Amino acid sequence: MSPPPDLPSPARAPRRPAWAGRNYTLLTGAAVITNLGSHGALIAAAFAVMESGGSGGDVGLVAAARTLPLVLFLLIGGALADRLPRHRVMVAANALNCVSQGAFALLVLVGDPQLWQMMLLTALCGTGTAFFNPAAEGMLLSSVSGEHANRAFALFRMAMNGAGIGGAALGGAMIAAIGPGWVLAVDALAFALAGALRAFLDVGHVADRAPGGGLLADLREGWVEVRTRPWLWSIVLQFSVVVAVVGAAEAVYGPLVARDELGGPAPWGVALAFFGVGTIAGAVLMMVWKPRRLLLVGTLCVFPLALPSAGLAVPLPVWALCAVMFVSGAAIEVFGVNWMTTMHQEIPEEKFSRVSAYDWFGSVSMLPLATALAGPAESAFGRAPSLWGCAALVVVGTAAVLFVPDVRNMTRKPPPAKSPRLPTTTESTSPAAV
């Protein structure tokens, strides 16, 4: 009998770490592909709006149209991902993303796109993301064992964000050279390729779900997990503010500052790429550093997210803005790995996707409003004061979380005396508690 596919052949050395099984490898490869496309596509969408004659307010409306479906459908997506095979939810979401981005690309390349058309297509893409994110996070959390979680999450995020470096830089250069439509077309192709990889994910190691009381009952169970954990709901509330103002700064004000002060889309793409370089540096650090106080260290590293908004408000020259983006990228990666490790340590496997959905829901709930109001805020207060306001909200919201005892005191749990090896594609065990 031949060895299972997740185990190295005794005749040759393994090409990947023993803990990086088939699912983890497929998830990482697919994430690299989608991030190569999506980071450039975010910039391309903003410049597609501006090239069609749109204002800063129109850029904000298109960005809001992408994030509004996240608020509407994330919880449903999380419940479905804990009820249905997660890989099927992911593939279906990727198919919707592929079709919507392909249509957006075609509209920009051959037509005269109207604002409502761009909003509709980005809303469809956001709908796919709403169903994809909880399923993907649940699948990733279940693909590694507790003792390897910190390193696995750091490596995954390093690969994913490393692809974002190339995607942002290449996207900015492609927009300047051949226009935003082709960047959107590349994103559609990336979704198709990534969906094909995710179709091969195996869920045989996930125990069958016990029959439940329906979708609402599943959502209630997920809510109980959230509301009974002060560290969880407090940080979700914090990120509802942080994600909103950082998203408005990067999706709306960043392209406008790039157009007016930095020389166009290419420098902004380079600045975003330096953010990606920073995330890689942070992930490399987290491959070897395992802080004992997971959430305290992570929360302290959210403060630097105020720096990009402040840098755009000045505005800093490109080289200085790149330095600021690097620091903030490294810091948020430290938070991200510690956050995923805490979730893996504290949340039961069968509730991963539902809890992740509440996490995503809270984090993005204010993003549509923030991006939609970014243009009016600029008109009312000016661009620089609006950006300084974004920076101040990051600092205040993050400082407030430090008053929660569980955030300050959450510690890393030691691995069991004898860690179980990772399940293979032919086994039915799974890590139980996160």
XYZ file of C-alpha atoms in Angstrom:
434
model
C 0.000 0.000 0.000
C 1.445 3.350 -1.021
C 1.871 6.074 1.594
C -0.853 8.745 1.887
C -0.172 11.842 -0.231
C 0.524 14.025 2.799
C 3.418 11.813 3.965
C 6.880 11.998 2.375
C 8.070 8.955 0.488
C 10.796 7.119 2.402
C 12.864 7.037 -0.784
C 13.258 10.786 -1.117
C 13.493 13.835 1.122
C 10.283 15.816 1.660
C 9.944 18.976 -0.386
C 7.869 20.718 2.258
C 7.688 20.725 6.067
C 6.040 17.660 7.583
C 3.274 19.822 9.016
C 2.411 21.393 5.643
C -0.142 18.877 4.394
C -2.035 18.814 1.132
C -4.793 21.205 2.194
C -2.378 23.716 3.649
C -0.269 23.637 0.476
C -3.270 24.063 -1.833
C -4.678 26.883 0.307
C -1.353 28.694 0.278
C -0.871 28.325 -3.481
C -4.398 29.515 -4.251
C -4.030 32.495 -1.914
C -0.823 33.524 -3.697
C -2.626 33.479 -7.060
C -5.649 35.482 -5.911
C -3.509 38.061 -4.134
C -1.418 38.608 -7.245
C -4.596 39.620 -9.031
C -6.661 41.335 -6.349
C -4.073 43.826 -5.091
C -3.681 45.303 -8.534
C -7.427 45.142 -9.170
C -8.212 47.325 -6.149
C -6.029 50.074 -7.591
C -7.416 49.451 -11.078
C -11.023 49.885 -9.940
C -10.267 53.302 -8.455
C -8.496 54.494 -11.596
C -11.214 53.034 -13.825
C -13.691 55.273 -12.032
C -11.461 58.339 -12.340
C -10.687 57.689 -16.030
C -14.417 57.503 -16.733
C -14.771 61.024 -15.306
C -15.678 60.069 -11.759
C -14.875 62.164 -8.697
C -13.405 61.186 -5.357
C -16.942 60.639 -4.116
C -17.580 58.226 -7.000
C -14.419 56.285 -6.099
C -15.791 56.006 -2.572
C -19.173 54.787 -3.809
C -17.591 52.014 -5.881
C -15.441 50.992 -2.916
C -18.542 51.010 -0.699
C -20.391 48.851 -3.210
C -17.677 46.218 -2.831
C -17.833 46.160 0.952
C -21.591 46.507 1.538
C -22.300 42.863 0.540
C -19.721 41.786 3.115
C -21.897 43.301 5.812
C -25.067 41.776 4.355
C -23.882 38.224 3.635
C -20.891 37.416 5.859
C -22.902 35.832 8.672
C -24.867 33.677 6.247
C -21.613 32.691 4.561
C -20.099 31.671 7.886
C -23.089 29.533 8.847
C -23.107 27.819 5.452
C -19.369 27.140 5.632
C -19.802 25.303 8.965
C -22.751 23.345 7.532
C -21.572 22.568 3.959
C -18.164 21.337 2.752
C -16.044 24.466 3.020
C -14.136 23.883 -0.217
C -17.375 23.892 -2.226
C -18.360 27.247 -0.778
C -14.901 28.599 -1.657
C -15.014 27.367 -5.259
C -18.502 28.771 -5.843
C -17.415 32.134 -4.444
C -14.333 32.170 -6.675
C -16.536 31.483 -9.708
C -18.707 34.485 -8.883
C -15.614 36.659 -8.398
C -14.221 35.507 -11.742
C -17.416 36.324 -13.655
C -17.946 39.720 -12.014
C -14.348 40.884 -12.453
C -14.307 39.604 -16.033
C -17.434 41.584 -16.826
C -15.953 44.675 -15.157
C -12.796 44.288 -17.253
C -14.786 43.915 -20.476
C -16.867 46.967 -19.634
C -13.766 49.098 -19.088
C -11.912 47.782 -22.141
C -14.614 48.069 -24.777
C -17.242 50.434 -23.430
C -18.000 53.625 -21.589
C -18.593 52.345 -18.051
C -21.314 54.026 -16.044
C -21.046 54.478 -12.310
C -24.020 52.210 -11.563
C -22.535 49.436 -13.690
C -19.207 49.571 -11.883
C -20.972 49.611 -8.529
C -23.095 46.577 -9.470
C -20.135 44.494 -10.636
C -17.987 45.347 -7.626
C -20.979 44.487 -5.415
C -21.131 41.022 -7.021
C -17.414 40.600 -6.351
C -17.972 41.633 -2.738
C -20.780 39.086 -2.439
C -18.403 36.323 -3.497
C -15.904 37.527 -0.921
C -18.569 37.455 1.814
C -19.130 33.740 1.279
C -15.464 32.972 0.623
C -13.750 34.535 3.635
C -15.363 32.556 6.505
C -15.021 29.281 4.595
C -11.381 29.991 3.731
C -10.415 30.968 7.260
C -12.184 27.945 8.719
C -10.436 25.684 6.208
C -7.038 27.173 7.023
C -7.531 26.945 10.784
C -8.467 23.261 10.467
C -5.470 22.455 8.238
C -2.769 22.742 10.923
C -2.190 21.347 14.399
C -1.790 23.420 17.536
C 1.966 23.087 17.969
C 2.619 24.279 14.405
C -0.076 26.975 14.254
C 2.148 30.013 14.794
C 4.658 28.999 12.104
C 1.985 27.807 9.679
C -0.049 31.001 9.894
C 3.078 33.137 9.589
C 4.220 31.247 6.482
C 0.756 31.394 4.927
C 0.465 35.113 5.496
C 4.021 35.665 4.267
C 3.251 33.871 0.996
C -0.099 35.617 0.602
C 1.236 39.089 1.314
C 4.367 38.459 -0.716
C 2.092 37.931 -3.698
C 0.452 41.235 -2.815
C 3.787 42.986 -3.285
C 4.040 41.836 -6.857
C 0.342 42.371 -7.465
C 0.329 45.961 -6.237
C 3.537 46.973 -7.988
C 2.664 45.178 -11.222
C -0.889 46.469 -11.086
C 0.226 50.070 -10.714
C 2.703 49.710 -13.576
C 0.128 47.990 -15.823
C -2.458 50.689 -15.150
C 0.040 53.356 -16.152
C 1.127 51.426 -19.269
C -2.022 49.811 -20.692
C -4.920 50.922 -18.510
C -6.977 49.485 -15.633
C -9.131 47.155 -17.744
C -6.346 44.641 -18.337
C -5.532 44.534 -14.627
C -9.157 43.650 -13.895
C -8.967 40.919 -16.558
C -5.876 39.443 -14.884
C -7.773 39.389 -11.589
C -10.619 37.437 -13.197
C -8.141 34.873 -14.523
C -6.512 34.596 -11.090
C -9.872 33.762 -9.505
C -10.433 31.035 -12.104
C -7.041 29.433 -11.458
C -7.353 29.653 -7.684
C -10.843 28.168 -7.766
C -9.504 25.217 -9.757
C -6.871 24.566 -7.067
C -9.391 24.853 -4.246
C -11.599 22.258 -5.907
C -8.970 19.672 -4.884
C -9.143 20.490 -1.168
C -10.015 17.502 1.004
C -12.521 17.687 3.869
C -12.314 14.036 4.866
C -10.518 14.948 8.087
C -13.404 17.155 9.231
C -15.916 15.313 11.388
C -19.502 15.200 10.163
C -21.573 18.018 11.592
C -24.356 17.025 13.962
C -27.800 17.974 12.639
C -28.656 21.448 13.868
C -31.747 23.552 14.222
C -31.261 25.478 11.006
C -29.412 28.572 9.865
C -30.660 30.834 12.666
C -29.689 28.298 15.306
C -26.211 28.073 13.813
C -25.882 31.849 13.881
C -27.011 31.939 17.517
C -24.367 29.370 18.456
C -21.712 31.460 16.748
C -22.928 34.586 18.528
C -22.693 32.858 21.913
C -19.052 32.048 21.176
C -18.401 35.730 20.446
C -20.332 37.470 23.207
C -18.953 35.235 25.968
C -15.351 36.108 25.061
C -14.531 39.766 25.902
C -11.180 39.578 24.097
C -12.981 38.584 20.916
C -15.823 41.089 20.748
C -13.687 43.989 21.976
C -11.077 43.510 19.245
C -13.808 43.026 16.639
C -15.288 46.375 17.728
C -11.837 47.947 17.579
C -11.332 46.751 14.034
C -14.749 47.976 12.949
C -13.217 51.448 13.405
C -9.674 50.650 12.285
C -10.660 48.838 9.094
C -13.159 51.557 8.205
C -10.772 54.488 8.417
C -7.752 52.645 7.005
C -9.913 51.376 4.145
C -11.182 54.863 3.378
C -7.651 56.240 3.447
C -6.229 53.570 1.140
C -9.169 53.061 -1.240
C -10.235 56.685 -1.653
C -7.659 59.183 -0.400
C -4.578 57.189 -1.424
C -5.367 57.186 -5.177
C -6.363 60.861 -5.008
C -3.126 61.861 -3.263
C -1.216 59.724 -5.760
C -2.878 61.500 -8.666
C -2.415 65.012 -7.273
C 0.838 64.791 -5.294
C 2.828 61.650 -6.116
C 2.774 61.542 -9.897
C 0.116 58.944 -10.680
C -0.813 55.329 -9.939
C 2.663 53.774 -10.188
C 4.122 55.454 -7.030
C 1.012 54.519 -5.044
C 1.396 50.951 -6.249
C 5.012 50.994 -5.059
C 3.948 52.343 -1.659
C 1.378 49.554 -1.313
C 4.077 47.092 -2.344
C 6.275 48.341 0.519
C 3.368 47.613 2.858
C 3.527 44.086 1.474
C 7.292 43.945 2.054
C 6.609 44.956 5.633
C 4.117 42.138 6.069
C 6.733 39.670 4.869
C 9.213 41.060 7.387
C 6.596 40.716 10.118
C 5.789 37.154 9.061
C 9.482 36.196 9.048
C 9.732 37.551 12.579
C 6.694 35.537 13.652
C 8.175 32.344 12.207
C 10.645 32.382 15.118
C 9.005 34.638 17.733
C 6.230 33.255 19.898
C 5.225 36.016 22.332
C 3.599 34.731 25.481
C 0.979 37.497 25.710
C -0.587 37.006 22.319
C -3.187 39.761 22.246
C -1.254 42.387 24.192
C 1.639 42.218 21.735
C -0.772 42.082 18.799
C -2.803 45.075 19.929
C 0.266 47.231 20.524
C 1.191 46.529 16.912
C -2.069 48.029 15.637
C -1.009 51.575 16.593
C 1.338 51.916 13.560
C -1.678 51.575 11.249
C -2.246 55.272 11.951
C 0.996 56.131 10.148
C -0.120 55.745 6.497
C -3.066 58.121 6.967
C -0.779 60.633 8.643
C 1.793 60.209 5.869
C -0.822 60.885 3.195
C -2.068 63.919 5.127
C 1.319 65.650 5.098
C 1.849 64.386 2.311
C 5.200 62.656 2.637
C 7.475 62.176 -0.375
C 7.247 58.750 -1.982
C 10.348 57.331 -0.264
C 9.117 58.357 3.195
C 5.605 57.085 2.502
C 7.131 53.760 1.474
C 9.008 53.609 4.805
C 5.814 54.322 6.718
C 3.951 51.647 4.783
C 6.733 49.140 5.511
C 6.542 49.746 9.274
C 2.754 49.503 9.369
C 2.827 46.327 7.269
C 5.296 44.621 9.596
C 3.330 45.641 12.677
C -0.066 44.477 11.441
C 1.411 41.137 10.444
C 2.520 40.574 14.022
C -1.057 41.259 15.070
C -2.477 38.998 12.369
C -0.425 35.929 13.293
C -1.116 36.379 17.006
C -4.826 36.825 16.284
C -5.066 33.669 14.161
C -3.088 31.721 16.747
C -5.468 32.887 19.474
C -8.504 31.917 17.387
C -6.963 28.498 16.686
C -6.240 28.053 20.379
C -9.580 29.193 21.788
C -12.383 28.396 19.264
C -13.747 24.864 18.605
C -13.088 23.590 15.063
C -16.750 23.050 14.206
C -17.422 26.747 14.866
C -14.391 28.214 13.069
C -16.295 29.637 10.109
C -19.175 31.086 12.117
C -16.879 32.840 14.560
C -14.724 33.990 11.662
C -17.854 35.377 9.998
C -18.705 37.442 13.083
C -15.095 38.611 13.165
C -15.221 39.677 9.516
C -18.713 41.129 9.903
C -17.741 43.345 12.798
C -14.469 44.337 11.185
C -16.011 45.483 7.884
C -19.404 46.661 9.138
C -18.459 50.338 9.020
C -16.263 50.153 5.921
C -19.026 50.860 3.347
C -20.130 53.923 5.310
C -16.548 55.159 5.723
C -15.681 54.800 2.037
C -18.972 56.363 0.954
C -18.433 59.324 3.299
C -14.767 59.822 2.415
C -15.593 62.054 -0.547
C -18.129 64.235 1.325
C -15.720 64.463 4.280
C -13.018 65.745 1.949
C -15.414 68.368 0.600
C -16.514 69.430 4.061
C -13.230 69.400 5.995
C -10.483 69.078 3.394
C -8.373 66.069 2.493
C -5.591 66.571 5.053
C -7.912 67.064 8.081
C -9.910 63.996 7.010
C -6.743 61.920 6.887
C -5.583 63.203 10.274
C -8.998 62.196 11.617
C -8.458 58.673 10.266
C -5.113 58.445 12.072
C -6.598 59.706 15.348
C -9.428 57.149 15.254
C -6.930 54.300 14.866
C -5.009 55.470 17.934
C -8.096 56.040 20.113
C -9.795 52.770 19.157
C -6.662 50.728 19.782
C -5.932 52.376 23.109
C -9.468 51.571 24.305
C -8.958 47.822 23.762
C -6.007 47.776 26.151
C -8.445 48.389 29.025
C -9.951 44.897 28.500
C -8.246 42.498 30.978
C -8.518 39.475 28.669
C -6.666 41.352 25.933
C -3.814 42.171 28.278
C -3.695 38.747 29.927
C -4.380 36.193 27.148
C -1.396 33.848 27.069
C -0.174 31.201 24.692
C -1.053 27.705 25.838
C 1.763 25.149 25.799
C 1.420 22.261 23.326
C 0.343 18.887 24.720
C 3.097 16.612 26.000
C 2.747 14.411 22.943
C 1.381 16.275 19.943
C -0.690 14.305 17.451
C 0.646 14.320 13.917
C -1.367 16.172 11.319
C -4.266 14.275 9.741
C -3.720 13.027 6.229
C -6.259 12.967 3.453
C -7.226 9.424 4.491
C -7.755 10.121 8.180
C -10.783 11.500 9.967
C -9.267 13.326 12.942
C -9.098 17.095 13.256
C -7.676 19.631 15.718
C -10.403 20.334 18.182
C -9.836 23.487 20.101
C -8.424 26.676 18.835
